[in-house]
């Protein structure tokens, strides 16, 4: 993508707004209430999984990042950790820490990258109106919080898929044991049962297709790592994290797919790093029927980079094949949306789409904006045009 193309902003969507911000969250009703002597606050209420409830309303599964108001005291940086049903603070000497990224700190002298978080995340179900624009109810009584050592540093970034008469929700569970993908299931999308770890260390952004293919569950995955092998000279792809596929007979035991899936393109820096966004849904766009997948591309810049949402349409029977796509971003960060809460911001240039529901002539897309708030965008189906 040329420099001029990267800077081209789309025409604003007619319906595009923040629907939940940190100011809407009541921590006195959250799972950490009463556990810590130190004051906490909502660093972000963002990256919501989304589905439609049986009553027609939408459900947002909001990631609430709860952070210490003053993490640095007594010459140490402190982190929140779940420990056998309670929450405690761990202290790390300041001379061992790099705190340049407000979401985390890095520990020096470990031999490989070691990270700790400045917040602990839990999940809050929020019932929304059918169009996703108005809050109906905050379900604090159904919040999902850490329940074992495998997620002692929190639960992040839910993605919800309805397959048959059952809802499946993947989450990222964070701990020193592993950075894994965990699965929950539900019969009503409000009451969730923990199923277990389904993907091991640093395999995240797991998105289960909303329907089976040839009798099997399918999912997009995104393994991370510190080493990637080079594509040959002249390849349309460049090495780096890519979106892969896996299949399962029961949604619990997953086998990687042999064929490659969505890979970063060598012609643009805007997708130098990519990962899954919304669970693929079977629909028709750009004159073709297939699995619609929204995913994020990251352009390297400063500490975090610029996150944008892109789309691809996958073959309905052979999902590893991309049958339509567009290299122009579908959804971009929007500073106008966060202007009223700019005093809460600690990052910018970041939109992270995490849920999609089809409506008559548009799709309702849920995103995290600036790792801070929940954004709902009504994307007309006409926006899905080929590049």
PDB file of C-alpha atoms in Angstrom, residues 1-153:
ATOM      1  CA  UNK A   1       0.000   0.000   0.000  1.00  0.00           C
ATOM      2  CA  UNK A   2       1.344   3.405  -0.963  1.00  0.00           C
ATOM      3  CA  UNK A   3       1.899   6.136   1.600  1.00  0.00           C
ATOM      4  CA  UNK A   4      -1.005   8.174   0.184  1.00  0.00           C
ATOM      5  CA  UNK A   5      -3.323   5.165   0.422  1.00  0.00           C
ATOM      6  CA  UNK A   6      -2.384   4.522   4.058  1.00  0.00           C
ATOM      7  CA  UNK A   7      -3.336   8.056   5.000  1.00  0.00           C
ATOM      8  CA  UNK A   8      -6.696   7.976   3.204  1.00  0.00           C
ATOM      9  CA  UNK A   9      -9.550   7.980   5.716  1.00  0.00           C
ATOM     10  CA  UNK A  10     -12.857   6.386   4.872  1.00  0.00           C
ATOM     11  CA  UNK A  11     -16.074   8.367   4.804  1.00  0.00           C
ATOM     12  CA  UNK A  12     -17.402   8.261   8.378  1.00  0.00           C
ATOM     13  CA  UNK A  13     -20.049   5.633   9.067  1.00  0.00           C
ATOM     14  CA  UNK A  14     -23.524   6.987   9.825  1.00  0.00           C
ATOM     15  CA  UNK A  15     -23.678   4.944  13.035  1.00  0.00           C
ATOM     16  CA  UNK A  16     -20.340   4.813  14.821  1.00  0.00           C
ATOM     17  CA  UNK A  17     -20.023   5.601  18.511  1.00  0.00           C
ATOM     18  CA  UNK A  18     -18.605   4.650  21.881  1.00  0.00           C
ATOM     19  CA  UNK A  19     -21.240   2.823  23.938  1.00  0.00           C
ATOM     20  CA  UNK A  20     -19.284   1.896  27.088  1.00  0.00           C
ATOM     21  CA  UNK A  21     -16.373   3.798  28.649  1.00  0.00           C
ATOM     22  CA  UNK A  22     -14.419   3.384  31.911  1.00  0.00           C
ATOM     23  CA  UNK A  23     -16.770   5.905  33.533  1.00  0.00           C
ATOM     24  CA  UNK A  24     -19.658   3.432  33.159  1.00  0.00           C
ATOM     25  CA  UNK A  25     -18.045   0.667  35.240  1.00  0.00           C
ATOM     26  CA  UNK A  26     -18.803   0.346  38.974  1.00  0.00           C
ATOM     27  CA  UNK A  27     -15.792  -1.390  40.545  1.00  0.00           C
ATOM     28  CA  UNK A  28     -17.586  -1.669  43.893  1.00  0.00           C
ATOM     29  CA  UNK A  29     -19.687  -4.391  42.228  1.00  0.00           C
ATOM     30  CA  UNK A  30     -16.710  -6.123  40.587  1.00  0.00           C
ATOM     31  CA  UNK A  31     -14.827  -9.261  41.653  1.00  0.00           C
ATOM     32  CA  UNK A  32     -11.839  -7.373  43.159  1.00  0.00           C
ATOM     33  CA  UNK A  33     -13.973  -5.244  45.478  1.00  0.00           C
ATOM     34  CA  UNK A  34     -12.831  -5.496  49.102  1.00  0.00           C
ATOM     35  CA  UNK A  35      -9.706  -7.552  48.364  1.00  0.00           C
ATOM     36  CA  UNK A  36      -7.010  -4.840  48.169  1.00  0.00           C
ATOM     37  CA  UNK A  37      -5.987  -2.009  50.457  1.00  0.00           C
ATOM     38  CA  UNK A  38      -4.752   0.015  47.471  1.00  0.00           C
ATOM     39  CA  UNK A  39      -7.127   2.050  45.312  1.00  0.00           C
ATOM     40  CA  UNK A  40      -7.916   0.705  41.826  1.00  0.00           C
ATOM     41  CA  UNK A  41      -9.497   2.291  38.766  1.00  0.00           C
ATOM     42  CA  UNK A  42     -10.723   1.209  35.317  1.00  0.00           C
ATOM     43  CA  UNK A  43      -7.805   1.476  32.926  1.00  0.00           C
ATOM     44  CA  UNK A  44     -10.049   0.316  30.094  1.00  0.00           C
ATOM     45  CA  UNK A  45     -13.472  -1.231  29.345  1.00  0.00           C
ATOM     46  CA  UNK A  46     -12.872  -2.558  25.865  1.00  0.00           C
ATOM     47  CA  UNK A  47     -12.456  -5.434  23.340  1.00  0.00           C
ATOM     48  CA  UNK A  48     -15.978  -6.830  23.801  1.00  0.00           C
ATOM     49  CA  UNK A  49     -17.059 -10.196  22.497  1.00  0.00           C
ATOM     50  CA  UNK A  50     -20.578  -9.915  21.066  1.00  0.00           C
ATOM     51  CA  UNK A  51     -23.564 -12.127  20.312  1.00  0.00           C
ATOM     52  CA  UNK A  52     -27.329 -11.882  20.026  1.00  0.00           C
ATOM     53  CA  UNK A  53     -29.421 -13.122  22.944  1.00  0.00           C
ATOM     54  CA  UNK A  54     -32.617 -15.126  22.566  1.00  0.00           C
ATOM     55  CA  UNK A  55     -34.675 -12.020  23.486  1.00  0.00           C
ATOM     56  CA  UNK A  56     -33.255 -10.126  20.503  1.00  0.00           C
ATOM     57  CA  UNK A  57     -30.904  -7.901  22.482  1.00  0.00           C
ATOM     58  CA  UNK A  58     -27.154  -7.976  22.012  1.00  0.00           C
ATOM     59  CA  UNK A  59     -24.648  -9.033  24.633  1.00  0.00           C
ATOM     60  CA  UNK A  60     -21.241  -7.413  24.981  1.00  0.00           C
ATOM     61  CA  UNK A  61     -18.689  -9.366  27.021  1.00  0.00           C
ATOM     62  CA  UNK A  62     -16.552  -6.405  28.076  1.00  0.00           C
ATOM     63  CA  UNK A  63     -12.953  -6.731  29.174  1.00  0.00           C
ATOM     64  CA  UNK A  64     -12.500  -4.606  32.294  1.00  0.00           C
ATOM     65  CA  UNK A  65      -8.835  -3.846  32.960  1.00  0.00           C
ATOM     66  CA  UNK A  66      -8.646  -2.908  36.635  1.00  0.00           C
ATOM     67  CA  UNK A  67      -5.395  -1.193  37.584  1.00  0.00           C
ATOM     68  CA  UNK A  68      -3.746   0.235  40.677  1.00  0.00           C
ATOM     69  CA  UNK A  69      -4.177   3.993  40.966  1.00  0.00           C
ATOM     70  CA  UNK A  70      -0.596   4.254  42.263  1.00  0.00           C
ATOM     71  CA  UNK A  71       1.353   1.158  41.149  1.00  0.00           C
ATOM     72  CA  UNK A  72       4.724   2.600  42.170  1.00  0.00           C
ATOM     73  CA  UNK A  73       5.509   2.928  45.857  1.00  0.00           C
ATOM     74  CA  UNK A  74       8.245   1.793  48.227  1.00  0.00           C
ATOM     75  CA  UNK A  75      10.747   1.791  45.314  1.00  0.00           C
ATOM     76  CA  UNK A  76       8.807  -0.939  43.530  1.00  0.00           C
ATOM     77  CA  UNK A  77       6.240  -1.457  40.760  1.00  0.00           C
ATOM     78  CA  UNK A  78       3.252  -3.500  41.883  1.00  0.00           C
ATOM     79  CA  UNK A  79       1.041  -5.927  39.993  1.00  0.00           C
ATOM     80  CA  UNK A  80      -2.292  -7.513  40.961  1.00  0.00           C
ATOM     81  CA  UNK A  81      -2.464 -11.318  41.085  1.00  0.00           C
ATOM     82  CA  UNK A  82      -5.215 -13.831  41.901  1.00  0.00           C
ATOM     83  CA  UNK A  83      -4.103 -16.270  44.595  1.00  0.00           C
ATOM     84  CA  UNK A  84      -6.368 -19.062  45.841  1.00  0.00           C
ATOM     85  CA  UNK A  85      -9.582 -17.055  45.764  1.00  0.00           C
ATOM     86  CA  UNK A  86      -8.132 -13.712  46.843  1.00  0.00           C
ATOM     87  CA  UNK A  87      -6.216 -10.900  45.167  1.00  0.00           C
ATOM     88  CA  UNK A  88      -2.720  -9.847  46.264  1.00  0.00           C
ATOM     89  CA  UNK A  89      -0.030  -7.379  45.203  1.00  0.00           C
ATOM     90  CA  UNK A  90       3.409  -8.419  43.941  1.00  0.00           C
ATOM     91  CA  UNK A  91       6.281  -5.912  44.227  1.00  0.00           C
ATOM     92  CA  UNK A  92       9.058  -5.654  41.638  1.00  0.00           C
ATOM     93  CA  UNK A  93      12.112  -3.440  42.309  1.00  0.00           C
ATOM     94  CA  UNK A  94      12.109  -0.385  40.047  1.00  0.00           C
ATOM     95  CA  UNK A  95      15.691  -0.976  38.875  1.00  0.00           C
ATOM     96  CA  UNK A  96      14.563  -4.263  37.276  1.00  0.00           C
ATOM     97  CA  UNK A  97      11.661  -2.772  35.336  1.00  0.00           C
ATOM     98  CA  UNK A  98      11.013  -0.981  32.038  1.00  0.00           C
ATOM     99  CA  UNK A  99       7.710   0.905  32.385  1.00  0.00           C
ATOM    100  CA  UNK A 100       7.637   2.673  28.987  1.00  0.00           C
ATOM    101  CA  UNK A 101       4.434   0.836  27.937  1.00  0.00           C
ATOM    102  CA  UNK A 102       1.527   1.931  30.182  1.00  0.00           C
ATOM    103  CA  UNK A 103      -0.163  -1.486  29.885  1.00  0.00           C
ATOM    104  CA  UNK A 104       2.738  -3.517  31.252  1.00  0.00           C
ATOM    105  CA  UNK A 105       6.305  -3.492  32.477  1.00  0.00           C
ATOM    106  CA  UNK A 106       9.248  -5.580  31.326  1.00  0.00           C
ATOM    107  CA  UNK A 107      11.715  -7.211  33.703  1.00  0.00           C
ATOM    108  CA  UNK A 108      15.428  -6.928  32.910  1.00  0.00           C
ATOM    109  CA  UNK A 109      18.093  -9.571  33.253  1.00  0.00           C
ATOM    110  CA  UNK A 110      15.937 -12.650  32.732  1.00  0.00           C
ATOM    111  CA  UNK A 111      17.609 -13.966  29.552  1.00  0.00           C
ATOM    112  CA  UNK A 112      14.405 -13.623  27.486  1.00  0.00           C
ATOM    113  CA  UNK A 113      11.484 -11.161  27.461  1.00  0.00           C
ATOM    114  CA  UNK A 114       9.590 -11.321  30.766  1.00  0.00           C
ATOM    115  CA  UNK A 115       6.494  -9.176  31.260  1.00  0.00           C
ATOM    116  CA  UNK A 116       4.136  -8.242  34.089  1.00  0.00           C
ATOM    117  CA  UNK A 117       0.914  -6.259  33.835  1.00  0.00           C
ATOM    118  CA  UNK A 118      -0.148  -3.004  35.433  1.00  0.00           C
ATOM    119  CA  UNK A 119      -3.753  -4.241  35.559  1.00  0.00           C
ATOM    120  CA  UNK A 120      -5.791  -7.408  36.001  1.00  0.00           C
ATOM    121  CA  UNK A 121      -8.652  -8.029  33.550  1.00  0.00           C
ATOM    122  CA  UNK A 122     -12.020  -9.652  34.158  1.00  0.00           C
ATOM    123  CA  UNK A 123     -15.094  -9.976  31.946  1.00  0.00           C
ATOM    124  CA  UNK A 124     -18.377  -8.133  32.445  1.00  0.00           C
ATOM    125  CA  UNK A 125     -21.512  -9.195  30.501  1.00  0.00           C
ATOM    126  CA  UNK A 126     -23.450  -6.108  29.379  1.00  0.00           C
ATOM    127  CA  UNK A 127     -26.854  -6.468  27.742  1.00  0.00           C
ATOM    128  CA  UNK A 128     -27.428  -3.945  24.961  1.00  0.00           C
ATOM    129  CA  UNK A 129     -30.396  -2.938  22.832  1.00  0.00           C
ATOM    130  CA  UNK A 130     -30.947  -4.836  19.573  1.00  0.00           C
ATOM    131  CA  UNK A 131     -28.936  -2.258  17.618  1.00  0.00           C
ATOM    132  CA  UNK A 132     -26.098  -2.307  20.145  1.00  0.00           C
ATOM    133  CA  UNK A 133     -26.347   1.391  20.960  1.00  0.00           C
ATOM    134  CA  UNK A 134     -28.022   1.521  24.387  1.00  0.00           C
ATOM    135  CA  UNK A 135     -27.152  -0.269  27.615  1.00  0.00           C
ATOM    136  CA  UNK A 136     -30.004  -2.373  28.991  1.00  0.00           C
ATOM    137  CA  UNK A 137     -28.262  -3.936  31.998  1.00  0.00           C
ATOM    138  CA  UNK A 138     -24.842  -4.525  33.500  1.00  0.00           C
ATOM    139  CA  UNK A 139     -24.752  -8.151  34.715  1.00  0.00           C
ATOM    140  CA  UNK A 140     -22.218  -7.798  37.543  1.00  0.00           C
ATOM    141  CA  UNK A 141     -23.624 -10.957  39.137  1.00  0.00           C
ATOM    142  CA  UNK A 142     -22.466 -12.932  36.082  1.00  0.00           C
ATOM    143  CA  UNK A 143     -18.947 -11.452  35.794  1.00  0.00           C
ATOM    144  CA  UNK A 144     -16.194 -13.887  34.846  1.00  0.00           C
ATOM    145  CA  UNK A 145     -13.062 -13.639  36.984  1.00  0.00           C
ATOM    146  CA  UNK A 146      -9.923 -15.750  37.482  1.00  0.00           C
ATOM    147  CA  UNK A 147     -10.585 -19.114  39.115  1.00  0.00           C
ATOM    148  CA  UNK A 148      -7.213 -20.838  38.888  1.00  0.00           C
ATOM    149  CA  UNK A 149      -3.464 -20.346  38.666  1.00  0.00           C
ATOM    150  CA  UNK A 150      -3.646 -20.608  34.862  1.00  0.00           C
ATOM    151  CA  UNK A 151      -5.323 -17.178  34.761  1.00  0.00           C
ATOM    152  CA  UNK A 152      -3.923 -15.549  37.887  1.00  0.00           C
ATOM    153  CA  UNK A 153      -3.031 -12.364  35.951  1.00  0.00           C
TER     154      UNK A 153
END
